[in-house]
Coordinates of C-alpha atoms and ligand atoms in Angstrom, one line a residue:
M1 CA 83.3 125.0 31.6
A2 CA 84.2 125.6 34.5
E3 CA 82.0 128.3 36.3
Q4 CA 83.2 131.5 36.1
T5 CA 84.4 133.0 39.5
K6 CA 87.3 134.3 38.6
G7 CA 88.8 138.0 37.6
A8 CA 88.4 140.1 34.4
I9 CA 91.6 139.6 32.2
L10 CA 92.3 141.4 29.2
V11 CA 94.1 139.4 26.3
T12 CA 95.6 141.1 23.4
G13 CA 95.6 139.5 20.5
G14 CA 93.1 136.7 21.7
A15 CA 92.0 136.3 18.2
G16 CA 95.2 134.7 16.9
Y17 CA 97.1 131.4 17.1
I18 CA 98.1 131.1 20.5
G19 CA 96.1 133.8 22.0
S20 CA 92.6 132.2 21.0
H21 CA 93.8 129.1 22.6
A22 CA 94.5 131.1 26.2
V23 CA 91.0 132.5 25.8
L24 CA 89.8 129.0 26.0
A25 CA 92.1 127.8 28.6
L26 CA 90.9 131.2 30.7
S27 CA 87.6 130.8 30.7
D28 CA 88.2 126.5 31.0
A29 CA 89.7 127.9 34.8
G30 CA 87.2 130.2 35.5
Y31 CA 88.4 133.2 34.4
R32 CA 86.2 135.9 32.8
P33 CA 88.6 136.6 29.0
V34 CA 88.1 140.1 27.4
V35 CA 89.6 140.5 23.8
L36 CA 91.3 143.1 22.3
D37 CA 92.8 142.5 18.6
N38 CA 92.9 144.5 15.8
L39 CA 92.7 141.7 13.4
S40 CA 95.4 142.5 11.2
T41 CA 96.2 138.7 11.5
G42 CA 93.4 137.4 13.6
R43 CA 90.6 135.6 12.6
R44 CA 87.1 136.9 14.6
F45 CA 85.5 133.3 14.0
L46 CA 87.9 132.4 16.7
V47 CA 86.8 134.1 19.5
P48 CA 83.7 132.7 21.4
D49 CA 80.6 134.4 20.5
D50 CA 79.8 135.0 24.7
V51 CA 83.7 136.5 25.1
P52 CA 83.5 140.2 24.7
F53 CA 85.8 141.3 21.7
I54 CA 87.1 144.8 20.9
E55 CA 88.6 145.4 17.5
A56 CA 91.2 147.6 18.1
D57 CA 94.7 148.5 18.5
A58 CA 96.6 147.2 21.9
G59 CA 98.6 150.3 21.8
G60 CA 96.1 152.8 21.9
P61 CA 95.8 154.1 25.4
E62 CA 92.4 155.2 25.7
T63 CA 91.1 152.6 24.4
V64 CA 92.7 150.0 26.7
A65 CA 92.0 152.3 29.6
K66 CA 88.4 152.1 28.7
I67 CA 88.2 148.1 28.3
I68 CA 89.8 147.9 31.9
A69 CA 87.5 150.3 33.3
D70 CA 84.1 148.6 31.7
H71 CA 85.4 145.1 32.8
G72 CA 87.4 145.4 35.8
I73 CA 90.3 143.7 34.1
E74 CA 92.5 142.1 36.8
A75 CA 95.5 141.1 34.4
V76 CA 96.7 141.4 31.0
L77 CA 98.2 138.4 28.9
H78 CA 99.7 140.4 25.9
F79 CA 100.3 138.1 23.0
A80 CA 99.7 140.9 20.0
G81 CA 102.4 141.3 18.0
S82 CA 104.4 140.5 14.6
V83 CA 105.5 137.2 14.1
V84 CA 106.8 136.3 10.9
V85 CA 110.9 136.5 10.9
P86 CA 111.5 137.2 7.5
E87 CA 108.7 139.9 7.4
S88 CA 110.7 141.7 10.5
V89 CA 114.0 141.7 8.1
S90 CA 112.4 143.0 5.3
D91 CA 110.2 146.0 7.7
P92 CA 111.5 146.2 10.6
L93 CA 109.9 149.4 11.7
N94 CA 106.4 147.5 11.5
Y95 CA 107.9 145.3 13.7
Y96 CA 109.1 148.1 16.2
R97 CA 105.6 149.2 15.8
N98 CA 103.5 146.4 16.6
N99 CA 105.9 145.1 19.0
T100 CA 107.9 147.4 21.0
C101 CA 105.6 150.7 20.7
T102 CA 102.6 148.9 21.4
S103 CA 104.0 147.2 24.2
R104 CA 105.4 150.3 25.3
N105 CA 101.7 151.9 25.5
L106 CA 99.8 148.9 26.6
I107 CA 102.3 148.9 29.9
E108 CA 101.8 152.8 30.3
A109 CA 98.0 152.3 30.3
C110 CA 98.5 149.1 32.9
V111 CA 100.1 151.5 35.1
A112 CA 98.3 154.0 34.8
N113 CA 95.1 152.6 34.8
G114 CA 95.6 150.1 38.2
V115 CA 96.8 146.6 36.2
R116 CA 99.6 145.0 38.9
R117 CA 99.6 141.8 36.7
M118 CA 101.4 141.3 32.8
I119 CA 102.6 138.0 31.3
F120 CA 103.8 138.6 28.0
S121 CA 104.9 136.6 25.0
S122 CA 108.5 136.5 24.4
T123 CA 110.2 134.0 22.3
A124 CA 113.5 131.9 21.9
A125 CA 114.8 134.2 19.3
V126 CA 115.5 136.8 22.0
Y127 CA 119.0 134.0 22.5
G128 CA 119.5 133.9 18.5
I129 CA 122.2 131.5 17.3
A130 CA 123.2 130.2 21.0
E131 CA 126.6 128.5 21.3
R132 CA 124.9 125.6 23.5
T133 CA 122.0 124.1 21.6
R134 CA 120.2 123.7 25.0
V135 CA 119.7 126.9 26.3
D136 CA 118.3 128.4 29.8
E137 CA 117.3 131.6 30.6
D138 CA 120.6 133.2 31.9
T139 CA 122.3 132.2 28.2
P140 CA 124.1 135.5 26.6
L141 CA 120.8 137.3 24.5
A142 CA 121.7 137.9 20.5
P143 CA 118.8 138.2 18.8
I144 CA 119.7 138.1 15.0
N145 CA 116.7 139.8 13.9
P146 CA 114.4 142.9 14.4
Y147 CA 111.8 139.9 15.7
G148 CA 113.7 139.0 18.5
R149 CA 114.9 142.6 19.4
S150 CA 111.7 143.8 19.2
K151 CA 110.5 141.0 21.9
L152 CA 113.9 141.7 23.9
M153 CA 112.9 145.1 24.2
T154 CA 109.8 144.7 25.6
E155 CA 111.3 142.3 28.3
W156 CA 113.4 145.0 29.1
M157 CA 110.4 147.5 28.8
L158 CA 108.6 145.4 31.5
R159 CA 111.8 145.0 33.8
D160 CA 112.5 148.4 34.2
T161 CA 108.9 149.2 34.6
A162 CA 108.9 146.2 37.6
A163 CA 111.9 148.0 39.2
A164 CA 110.0 151.5 38.8
T165 CA 106.2 150.7 39.4
D166 CA 104.1 148.2 41.5
L167 CA 103.5 146.3 37.5
R168 CA 104.9 142.7 37.7
H169 CA 105.2 140.6 35.1
V170 CA 105.7 137.0 33.4
A171 CA 108.1 137.0 30.5
L172 CA 107.3 134.0 28.5
R173 CA 110.3 132.7 26.1
Y174 CA 108.5 130.3 23.5
F175 CA 110.2 128.3 22.0
N176 CA 108.2 126.3 18.7
V177 CA 104.5 126.3 19.4
A178 CA 102.5 124.2 17.3
G179 CA 99.3 121.9 17.6
G180 CA 95.1 123.0 18.3
D181 CA 93.0 122.6 20.8
P182 CA 92.1 119.0 21.0
E183 CA 88.9 119.7 21.3
G184 CA 89.0 121.6 17.9
R185 CA 87.5 124.6 18.7
T186 CA 90.4 126.8 17.5
G187 CA 93.9 126.5 16.2
Q188 CA 96.2 127.6 13.7
A189 CA 94.3 130.2 11.0
T190 CA 96.6 132.9 10.3
P191 CA 97.2 133.0 6.3
N192 CA 100.6 132.4 5.0
A193 CA 101.8 130.6 8.0
T194 CA 105.5 130.1 7.4
H195 CA 105.6 127.4 10.4
L196 CA 107.1 124.1 10.3
I197 CA 104.2 121.7 11.2
K198 CA 101.6 124.1 9.6
I199 CA 103.2 123.9 6.5
A200 CA 103.7 120.3 6.7
C201 CA 100.0 119.7 7.6
E202 CA 99.0 122.1 4.8
C203 CA 100.5 119.7 2.2
A204 CA 98.8 116.7 4.1
V205 CA 95.8 118.3 3.6
G206 CA 96.3 119.0 -0.2
Q207 CA 96.4 122.7 0.5
R208 CA 100.3 122.9 -0.9
R209 CA 101.7 120.6 -3.4
H210 CA 105.0 120.0 -1.5
M211 CA 107.1 121.5 0.6
E212 CA 110.9 122.2 1.5
I213 CA 113.4 121.4 4.0
F214 CA 115.5 124.2 4.6
G215 CA 118.9 122.4 4.9
D216 CA 120.0 118.8 5.2
D217 CA 123.3 119.4 5.9
Y218 CA 123.7 121.0 9.4
D219 CA 125.3 119.0 12.2
T220 CA 122.7 117.3 13.9
P221 CA 121.8 113.6 14.0
D222 CA 120.5 113.4 10.6
G223 CA 120.9 117.1 8.9
T224 CA 118.1 118.5 9.2
G225 CA 117.3 121.2 12.2
V226 CA 116.1 120.6 15.5
R227 CA 113.4 122.4 17.4
D228 CA 111.7 122.2 20.8
Y229 CA 108.2 121.8 19.5
I230 CA 105.7 122.9 22.4
H231 CA 101.9 121.9 22.5
V232 CA 99.7 125.3 22.5
T233 CA 97.3 123.9 25.0
D234 CA 100.3 123.1 27.1
L235 CA 101.9 126.5 26.3
V236 CA 98.5 128.5 26.9
E237 CA 98.2 126.3 30.3
A238 CA 101.7 128.0 31.4
H239 CA 99.9 131.4 30.9
V240 CA 97.5 130.4 33.4
A241 CA 99.9 129.0 36.2
A242 CA 101.7 132.6 35.3
L243 CA 98.8 134.4 36.3
E244 CA 98.1 132.5 39.8
Y245 CA 102.3 132.8 40.4
L246 CA 101.6 136.5 40.0
A247 CA 98.3 136.3 42.5
G248 CA 99.9 134.5 44.9
G249 CA 102.6 137.8 45.2
G250 CA 105.4 136.3 43.0
D251 CA 108.2 138.2 42.0
S252 CA 108.7 139.4 38.3
V253 CA 110.2 136.4 36.5
T254 CA 111.6 135.3 32.4
L255 CA 111.0 131.5 32.0
N256 CA 111.5 129.6 28.7
C257 CA 109.0 127.4 27.5
G258 CA 109.4 124.7 25.8
Y259 CA 109.8 120.5 26.7
G260 CA 113.8 120.7 26.8
H261 CA 113.1 117.9 23.7
G262 CA 114.0 118.2 20.4
Y263 CA 112.6 117.1 16.7
S264 CA 114.5 117.7 13.5
V265 CA 112.2 118.4 10.2
R266 CA 112.5 115.0 9.3
E267 CA 111.2 113.8 12.6
V268 CA 108.6 116.4 11.9
V269 CA 107.8 115.2 8.6
A270 CA 107.7 111.2 9.5
A271 CA 105.2 112.6 12.2
V272 CA 102.8 114.1 9.5
E273 CA 103.2 111.1 7.2
R274 CA 102.4 108.7 10.4
Q275 CA 99.5 110.6 11.2
S276 CA 97.8 111.6 8.1
A277 CA 98.7 108.3 6.0
T278 CA 99.6 110.1 3.6
T279 CA 103.3 110.8 1.8
L280 CA 104.8 114.4 1.3
D281 CA 106.2 115.4 -1.6
V282 CA 109.2 116.8 0.3
R283 CA 112.6 118.6 -1.5
I284 CA 115.7 119.4 -0.2
G285 CA 116.5 123.3 -0.5
P286 CA 119.3 125.7 1.3
R287 CA 119.7 126.9 4.4
R288 CA 117.3 129.4 5.5
P289 CA 119.2 132.5 6.6
G290 CA 119.1 133.0 10.2
D291 CA 118.3 129.7 11.3
A292 CA 120.2 127.8 14.0
S293 CA 121.4 124.3 13.4
A294 CA 119.2 123.7 17.0
L295 CA 117.4 125.2 19.8
I296 CA 116.1 123.3 22.5
A297 CA 114.8 125.0 25.9
D298 CA 116.1 124.2 29.3
A299 CA 113.1 124.0 30.9
G300 CA 113.9 123.4 34.9
R301 CA 113.1 127.0 36.4
I302 CA 109.3 127.3 34.6
G303 CA 108.6 123.5 36.7
S304 CA 110.2 125.5 39.8
V305 CA 108.7 128.6 39.7
L306 CA 105.1 128.0 38.3
G307 CA 104.7 124.5 39.5
W308 CA 103.9 124.1 35.4
R309 CA 104.3 120.5 34.1
P310 CA 103.3 120.0 30.4
R311 CA 100.3 117.4 29.3
L312 CA 100.4 116.9 25.9
A313 CA 104.6 116.4 25.4
D314 CA 104.4 114.7 22.6
L315 CA 105.0 115.0 19.2
D316 CA 102.6 112.7 17.0
L317 CA 99.7 113.9 19.8
I318 CA 101.0 117.8 18.4
V319 CA 100.9 116.7 14.7
K320 CA 97.5 114.6 15.1
T321 CA 95.6 118.1 16.7
A322 CA 97.2 120.5 14.0
L323 CA 96.1 118.0 11.0
A324 CA 92.8 117.5 12.6
W325 CA 92.6 121.7 12.7
E326 CA 93.9 121.7 8.8
K327 CA 91.2 119.5 7.8
S328 CA 88.0 121.4 9.7
L329 CA 89.8 124.8 7.7
R330 CA 89.5 122.8 4.8
S331 CA 85.8 121.9 5.2
R332 CA 85.4 125.2 6.6
A333 CA 86.4 127.3 3.0
Ligands
LIG401 C1 111.3 131.2 14.5 C2 111.4 132.1 15.6 C3 110.2 131.5 16.7 C4 109.4 132.6 15.8 C5 108.8 131.7 14.8 C6 107.7 132.6 13.7 C7 114.0 131.4 16.4 C8 114.9 130.9 17.4 N1 112.6 131.2 16.4 O1 111.2 129.7 14.7 O2 110.5 132.3 17.8 O3 108.1 132.5 16.4 O4 110.1 131.6 13.8 O5 108.0 132.8 12.5 O6 113.8 132.7 15.3 N2 111.6 124.6 8.4 C9 112.1 123.8 7.3 N3 110.8 123.8 5.9 C10 109.7 125.2 5.9 C11 109.8 125.4 7.2 C12 110.8 125.7 8.5 O7 112.6 123.1 6.7 O8 108.7 124.9 5.0 C13 113.0 124.2 9.1 C14 113.4 125.2 9.8 O9 114.6 125.5 9.0 C15 113.5 125.0 10.8 C16 112.2 123.9 11.9 O10 111.7 124.0 10.3 O11 114.7 124.2 11.1 C17 111.4 125.3 12.3 O12 110.9 126.3 11.4 P1 110.1 127.2 11.8 O13 108.9 126.6 12.1 O14 109.9 128.4 10.9 O15 110.5 128.1 13.5 P2 111.7 128.7 13.7 O16 112.4 129.4 12.4 O17 112.3 127.7 14.6

């Protein structure tokens, strides 16, 4: 771990899957992360013992003001939120509260208490079912579910706030985040996760009996959905690069965060079988409502703006680290 010489960074949702990786990346880069998480889906054990941890909601202005003052917070990485698309359809107001309202309050608390930099976790879901498979940041925004809309509304709030105040931000539109810390320090531990790689790994370690492919009649090379899977460690390193970009005076910007390369569901299943040396019980089911056939990032802008270069862009490596984590979770249970 690097010597801690850089500033204090508030990580909302730092006990969650991506947030806990960000905490490690910040510490490794010499920052002092401070975690704020209400543990609604986060897990306390994912946060290292030497990192300050506050169990509270990121939308509480007084709590946030106190943390900023107590720790001398310079910037915020805002991960806290709800991420399950079907849940957002059945309970939209919960998503507008947890994602949109919480972000509004957090942004306001930052402005009121002198924090001038925020990195926001947005999503490729803001594009909806895009006309093109490969989407750049100027692709028309047409989210098709409350989850995507709740995130897009936060992008808008940040943009309007950047125009009116000195709070600058980087909004990162994540594609399909997967994998675990290569050193095994953290990983995806959210109960009832819906992500493909997590589900396939749960099958491989015997946590689930079988899995389903949601549709094999898409207009893709093997008929199954294609997505741009990005290793969580590369993703959180993009956050550190974004922090440094803003510290260097960079303007507010919105960037895709993916590799620009897609894999089908069948290719993912094959990688899990390869890495686990098992054969998964895979059944073909109907299409899942709201799924695009293929969605891949045009990842040109993030490279040129942040100078970010992925280090772990390899499906087998993503799967290998996800599997290792799944096994360690099993032995913990
Ligand atoms: C979506 C969101 C993403 C969000 C994520 C969290 C979009 C464009 N993306 O990703 O922003 O963070 O949900 O929920 O809305 N699949 C199966 N069987 C399974 C699970 C998945 O076949 O058991 C298939 C899906 O049909 C899809 C691919 O695997 O083709 C990836 O699905 P998933 O991991 O759920 O992520 P997205 O829906 O792409």
